[in-house]
mmCIF file with all atom_site columns, C-alpha atoms in Angstrom:
data_model
loop_
_atom_site.group_PDB
_atom_site.id
_atom_site.type_symbol
_atom_site.label_atom_id
_atom_site.label_alt_id
_atom_site.label_comp_id
_atom_site.label_asym_id
_atom_site.label_entity_id
_atom_site.label_seq_id
_atom_site.pdbx_PDB_ins_code
_atom_site.Cartn_x
_atom_site.Cartn_y
_atom_site.Cartn_z
_atom_site.occupancy
_atom_site.B_iso_or_equiv
_atom_site.pdbx_formal_charge
_atom_site.auth_seq_id
_atom_site.auth_comp_id
_atom_site.auth_asym_id
_atom_site.auth_atom_id
_atom_site.pdbx_PDB_model_num
ATOM 1   C CA . MET G 1 1   ? 86.225 55.584 -164.164 1.00 50.00 ? 1   MET G CA 1
ATOM 2   C CA . PRO G 1 2   ? 84.844 53.280 -161.396 1.00 52.00 ? 2   PRO G CA 1
ATOM 3   C CA . GLU G 1 3   ? 83.463 54.872 -158.266 1.00 50.00 ? 3   GLU G CA 1
ATOM 4   C CA . ASP G 1 4   ? 85.589 54.779 -155.130 1.00 50.00 ? 4   ASP G CA 1
ATOM 5   C CA . TYR G 1 5   ? 83.598 53.642 -152.061 1.00 47.00 ? 5   TYR G CA 1
ATOM 6   C CA . THR G 1 6   ? 86.505 54.049 -149.648 1.00 50.00 ? 6   THR G CA 1
ATOM 7   C CA . GLY G 1 7   ? 86.596 57.859 -149.654 1.00 51.00 ? 7   GLY G CA 1
ATOM 8   C CA . ALA G 1 8   ? 85.829 60.133 -146.703 1.00 50.00 ? 8   ALA G CA 1
ATOM 9   C CA . ALA G 1 9   ? 82.219 60.680 -147.816 1.00 48.00 ? 9   ALA G CA 1
ATOM 10  C CA . CYS G 1 10  ? 81.471 56.942 -147.748 1.00 46.00 ? 10  CYS G CA 1
ATOM 11  C CA . ARG G 1 11  ? 83.176 56.436 -144.396 1.00 47.00 ? 11  ARG G CA 1
ATOM 12  C CA . SER G 1 12  ? 81.138 59.234 -142.795 1.00 47.00 ? 12  SER G CA 1
ATOM 13  C CA . THR G 1 13  ? 77.923 57.783 -144.257 1.00 46.00 ? 13  THR G CA 1
ATOM 14  C CA . ARG G 1 14  ? 78.693 54.436 -142.608 1.00 45.00 ? 14  ARG G CA 1
ATOM 15  C CA . TRP G 1 15  ? 79.182 56.173 -139.239 1.00 45.00 ? 15  TRP G CA 1
ATOM 16  C CA . LEU G 1 16  ? 75.787 57.850 -139.599 1.00 45.00 ? 16  LEU G CA 1
ATOM 17  C CA . ALA G 1 17  ? 74.023 54.599 -140.566 1.00 45.00 ? 17  ALA G CA 1
ATOM 18  C CA . ALA G 1 18  ? 74.953 52.728 -137.377 1.00 42.00 ? 18  ALA G CA 1
ATOM 19  C CA . PRO G 1 19  ? 73.151 55.119 -134.964 1.00 49.00 ? 19  PRO G CA 1
ATOM 20  C CA . MET G 1 20  ? 70.090 55.115 -137.239 1.00 48.00 ? 20  MET G CA 1
ATOM 21  C CA . ILE G 1 21  ? 69.916 51.319 -137.155 1.00 48.00 ? 21  ILE G CA 1
ATOM 22  C CA . ILE G 1 22  ? 70.210 51.307 -133.365 1.00 47.00 ? 22  ILE G CA 1
ATOM 23  C CA . LEU G 1 23  ? 67.460 53.941 -133.100 1.00 45.00 ? 23  LEU G CA 1
ATOM 24  C CA . ALA G 1 24  ? 65.199 51.899 -135.382 1.00 47.00 ? 24  ALA G CA 1
ATOM 25  C CA . LEU G 1 25  ? 65.707 48.764 -133.269 1.00 43.00 ? 25  LEU G CA 1
ATOM 26  C CA . ARG G 1 26  ? 64.896 50.672 -130.076 1.00 50.00 ? 26  ARG G CA 1
ATOM 27  C CA . CYS G 1 27  ? 61.713 52.036 -131.615 1.00 49.00 ? 27  CYS G CA 1
ATOM 28  C CA . LEU G 1 28  ? 60.584 48.560 -132.706 1.00 45.00 ? 28  LEU G CA 1
ATOM 29  C CA . ALA G 1 29  ? 61.431 46.845 -129.385 1.00 44.00 ? 29  ALA G CA 1
ATOM 30  C CA . PRO G 1 30  ? 58.027 47.478 -127.740 1.00 48.00 ? 30  PRO G CA 1
ATOM 31  C CA . TYR G 1 31  ? 56.336 45.642 -130.602 1.00 44.00 ? 31  TYR G CA 1
ATOM 32  C CA . ALA G 1 32  ? 58.531 42.545 -130.386 1.00 43.00 ? 32  ALA G CA 1
ATOM 33  C CA . HIS G 1 33  ? 57.140 39.320 -128.978 1.00 43.00 ? 33  HIS G CA 1
ATOM 34  C CA . SER G 1 34  ? 59.151 37.373 -126.451 1.00 43.00 ? 34  SER G CA 1
ATOM 35  C CA . VAL G 1 35  ? 59.698 33.664 -127.000 1.00 44.00 ? 35  VAL G CA 1
ATOM 36  C CA . ASP G 1 36  ? 60.646 31.250 -124.219 1.00 47.00 ? 36  ASP G CA 1
ATOM 37  C CA . ALA G 1 37  ? 63.275 28.549 -124.495 1.00 50.00 ? 37  ALA G CA 1
ATOM 38  C CA . ALA G 1 38  ? 62.113 25.264 -125.963 1.00 58.00 ? 38  ALA G CA 1
ATOM 39  C CA . GLN G 1 39  ? 61.567 21.967 -124.216 1.00 88.00 ? 39  GLN G CA 1
ATOM 40  C CA . CYS G 1 40  ? 62.000 19.218 -126.794 1.00 94.00 ? 40  CYS G CA 1
ATOM 41  C CA . SER G 1 41  ? 61.229 15.504 -126.983 1.00 95.00 ? 41  SER G CA 1
ATOM 42  C CA . GLU G 1 42  ? 61.394 12.878 -129.709 1.00 96.00 ? 42  GLU G CA 1
ATOM 43  C CA . ASP G 1 43  ? 58.469 10.892 -131.088 1.00 97.00 ? 43  ASP G CA 1
ATOM 44  C CA . SER G 1 44  ? 57.521 9.138  -134.321 1.00 97.00 ? 44  SER G CA 1
ATOM 45  C CA . ILE G 1 45  ? 54.652 9.751  -136.709 1.00 97.00 ? 45  ILE G CA 1
ATOM 46  C CA . LYS G 1 46  ? 51.778 7.272  -136.638 1.00 97.00 ? 46  LYS G CA 1
ATOM 47  C CA . SER G 1 47  ? 49.724 8.985  -139.356 1.00 97.00 ? 47  SER G CA 1
ATOM 48  C CA . VAL G 1 48  ? 49.301 12.220 -141.285 1.00 97.00 ? 48  VAL G CA 1
ATOM 49  C CA . THR G 1 49  ? 46.073 13.310 -142.968 1.00 96.00 ? 49  THR G CA 1
ATOM 50  C CA . SER G 1 50  ? 46.303 13.673 -146.743 1.00 94.00 ? 50  SER G CA 1
ATOM 51  C CA . ASP G 1 51  ? 46.071 17.474 -146.502 1.00 95.00 ? 51  ASP G CA 1
ATOM 52  C CA . GLY G 1 52  ? 48.803 17.563 -143.828 1.00 96.00 ? 52  GLY G CA 1
ATOM 53  C CA . GLU G 1 53  ? 46.583 19.342 -141.278 1.00 97.00 ? 53  GLU G CA 1
ATOM 54  C CA . ILE G 1 54  ? 46.621 16.640 -138.575 1.00 97.00 ? 54  ILE G CA 1
ATOM 55  C CA . ILE G 1 55  ? 49.603 14.602 -137.384 1.00 98.00 ? 55  ILE G CA 1
ATOM 56  C CA . VAL G 1 56  ? 49.093 11.710 -134.967 1.00 98.00 ? 56  VAL G CA 1
ATOM 57  C CA . MET G 1 57  ? 52.172 10.548 -133.090 1.00 98.00 ? 57  MET G CA 1
ATOM 58  C CA . LEU G 1 58  ? 52.936 7.017  -131.814 1.00 97.00 ? 58  LEU G CA 1
ATOM 59  C CA . SER G 1 59  ? 52.731 8.415  -128.270 1.00 96.00 ? 59  SER G CA 1
ATOM 60  C CA . GLY G 1 60  ? 49.087 9.358  -128.894 1.00 97.00 ? 60  GLY G CA 1
ATOM 61  C CA . ALA G 1 61  ? 49.719 13.101 -129.148 1.00 97.00 ? 61  ALA G CA 1
ATOM 62  C CA . ILE G 1 62  ? 47.735 14.827 -131.891 1.00 98.00 ? 62  ILE G CA 1
ATOM 63  C CA . PHE G 1 63  ? 48.839 18.080 -133.525 1.00 97.00 ? 63  PHE G CA 1
ATOM 64  C CA . GLU G 1 64  ? 47.060 20.486 -135.859 1.00 96.00 ? 64  GLU G CA 1
ATOM 65  C CA . VAL G 1 65  ? 49.573 21.987 -138.283 1.00 96.00 ? 65  VAL G CA 1
ATOM 66  C CA . MET G 1 66  ? 49.417 25.721 -138.971 1.00 94.00 ? 66  MET G CA 1
ATOM 67  C CA . ALA G 1 67  ? 47.907 26.561 -142.348 1.00 92.00 ? 67  ALA G CA 1
ATOM 68  C CA . GLY G 1 68  ? 51.062 27.819 -144.048 1.00 92.00 ? 68  GLY G CA 1
ATOM 69  C CA . ASP G 1 69  ? 53.012 24.682 -143.130 1.00 94.00 ? 69  ASP G CA 1
ATOM 70  C CA . THR G 1 70  ? 50.627 21.973 -144.336 1.00 95.00 ? 70  THR G CA 1
ATOM 71  C CA . ILE G 1 71  ? 52.299 21.887 -147.750 1.00 95.00 ? 71  ILE G CA 1
ATOM 72  C CA . ASP G 1 72  ? 55.360 20.401 -146.018 1.00 95.00 ? 72  ASP G CA 1
ATOM 73  C CA . SER G 1 73  ? 53.637 18.142 -143.483 1.00 96.00 ? 73  SER G CA 1
ATOM 74  C CA . ALA G 1 74  ? 51.386 16.596 -146.166 1.00 96.00 ? 74  ALA G CA 1
ATOM 75  C CA . LEU G 1 75  ? 54.507 14.886 -147.527 1.00 94.00 ? 75  LEU G CA 1
ATOM 76  C CA . TRP G 1 76  ? 55.659 13.487 -144.157 1.00 96.00 ? 76  TRP G CA 1
ATOM 77  C CA . LEU G 1 77  ? 55.559 9.716  -143.838 1.00 95.00 ? 77  LEU G CA 1
ATOM 78  C CA . PRO G 1 78  ? 54.504 7.461  -140.955 1.00 94.00 ? 78  PRO G CA 1
ATOM 79  C CA . ILE G 1 79  ? 57.362 6.125  -138.826 1.00 92.00 ? 79  ILE G CA 1
ATOM 80  C CA . SER G 1 80  ? 59.426 9.279  -139.496 1.00 96.00 ? 80  SER G CA 1
ATOM 81  C CA . ASP G 1 81  ? 61.217 10.485 -136.379 1.00 97.00 ? 81  ASP G CA 1
ATOM 82  C CA . VAL G 1 82  ? 60.143 13.920 -135.180 1.00 97.00 ? 82  VAL G CA 1
ATOM 83  C CA . MET G 1 83  ? 61.562 16.332 -132.616 1.00 97.00 ? 83  MET G CA 1
ATOM 84  C CA . ILE G 1 84  ? 58.707 18.142 -130.860 1.00 97.00 ? 84  ILE G CA 1
ATOM 85  C CA . CYS G 1 85  ? 59.687 21.435 -129.241 1.00 96.00 ? 85  CYS G CA 1
ATOM 86  C CA . GLU G 1 86  ? 57.210 23.150 -126.960 1.00 94.00 ? 86  GLU G CA 1
ATOM 87  C CA . ARG G 1 87  ? 57.388 26.914 -127.221 1.00 91.00 ? 87  ARG G CA 1
ATOM 88  C CA . ALA G 1 88  ? 55.457 29.852 -125.857 1.00 87.00 ? 88  ALA G CA 1
ATOM 89  C CA . MET G 1 89  ? 55.285 33.434 -126.948 1.00 82.00 ? 89  MET G CA 1
ATOM 90  C CA . THR G 1 90  ? 53.768 36.469 -125.341 1.00 86.00 ? 90  THR G CA 1
ATOM 91  C CA . LEU G 1 91  ? 51.261 38.113 -127.613 1.00 82.00 ? 91  LEU G CA 1
ATOM 92  C CA . ARG G 1 92  ? 49.494 41.245 -126.370 1.00 86.00 ? 92  ARG G CA 1
ATOM 93  C CA . GLY G 1 93  ? 50.451 40.376 -122.803 1.00 89.00 ? 93  GLY G CA 1
ATOM 94  C CA . LYS G 1 94  ? 49.064 36.831 -122.987 1.00 89.00 ? 94  LYS G CA 1
ATOM 95  C CA . ARG G 1 95  ? 51.181 33.673 -122.994 1.00 89.00 ? 95  ARG G CA 1
ATOM 96  C CA . VAL G 1 96  ? 50.357 31.551 -126.053 1.00 84.00 ? 96  VAL G CA 1
ATOM 97  C CA . PRO G 1 97  ? 51.736 27.988 -126.381 1.00 89.00 ? 97  PRO G CA 1
ATOM 98  C CA . TYR G 1 98  ? 52.664 26.420 -129.711 1.00 91.00 ? 98  TYR G CA 1
ATOM 99  C CA . TYR G 1 99  ? 54.873 23.611 -130.965 1.00 95.00 ? 99  TYR G CA 1
ATOM 100 C CA . GLU G 1 100 ? 57.559 23.211 -133.573 1.00 95.00 ? 100 GLU G CA 1
ATOM 101 C CA . LEU G 1 101 ? 57.623 19.762 -135.152 1.00 97.00 ? 101 LEU G CA 1
ATOM 102 C CA . ILE G 1 102 ? 60.909 18.977 -136.839 1.00 96.00 ? 102 ILE G CA 1
ATOM 103 C CA . ASN G 1 103 ? 60.993 15.966 -139.141 1.00 97.00 ? 103 ASN G CA 1
ATOM 104 C CA . LEU G 1 104 ? 64.423 14.494 -138.471 1.00 96.00 ? 104 LEU G CA 1
ATOM 105 C CA . ASP G 1 105 ? 64.326 12.455 -141.696 1.00 92.00 ? 105 ASP G CA 1
ATOM 106 C CA . ASP G 1 106 ? 63.432 15.346 -144.042 1.00 89.00 ? 106 ASP G CA 1
ATOM 107 C CA . LYS G 1 107 ? 64.965 18.178 -141.962 1.00 92.00 ? 107 LYS G CA 1
ATOM 108 C CA . GLU G 1 108 ? 61.726 20.177 -142.328 1.00 95.00 ? 108 GLU G CA 1
ATOM 109 C CA . LYS G 1 109 ? 59.985 22.159 -139.591 1.00 96.00 ? 109 LYS G CA 1
ATOM 110 C CA . VAL G 1 110 ? 56.312 23.038 -139.145 1.00 96.00 ? 110 VAL G CA 1
ATOM 111 C CA . GLY G 1 111 ? 54.396 24.997 -136.536 1.00 94.00 ? 111 GLY G CA 1
ATOM 112 C CA . ALA G 1 112 ? 51.453 23.363 -134.783 1.00 95.00 ? 112 ALA G CA 1
ATOM 113 C CA . THR G 1 113 ? 49.020 23.448 -131.903 1.00 93.00 ? 113 THR G CA 1
ATOM 114 C CA . ARG G 1 114 ? 48.402 20.408 -129.746 1.00 94.00 ? 114 ARG G CA 1
ATOM 115 C CA . LEU G 1 115 ? 44.895 18.940 -129.855 1.00 94.00 ? 115 LEU G CA 1
ATOM 116 C CA . LYS G 1 116 ? 45.593 16.015 -127.497 1.00 91.00 ? 116 LYS G CA 1
#
């Protein structure tokens, strides 16, 4: 006979789960990092190093791609259009800037720091 998950025992378990989830979120809140809204602009790729670590834009901006994202950026092609979104997060009370580069042709996103 299949189990019935609509009985009183299951309904009361669901009511107990909601307060526990809220409590867990409140406990984790002090450890969360805040992220500011993005300011974005469009540019195009001039060149990408073969390992995907450095991307040079037509505007002259140079970005160093974060290590975990180079597998994607290594495949990006020159002349691809890119949306560059400037972001900042607070980490241990210090504001840290970073960038999200979104390849509009491939619909892929990488994190980066700006070198120039």
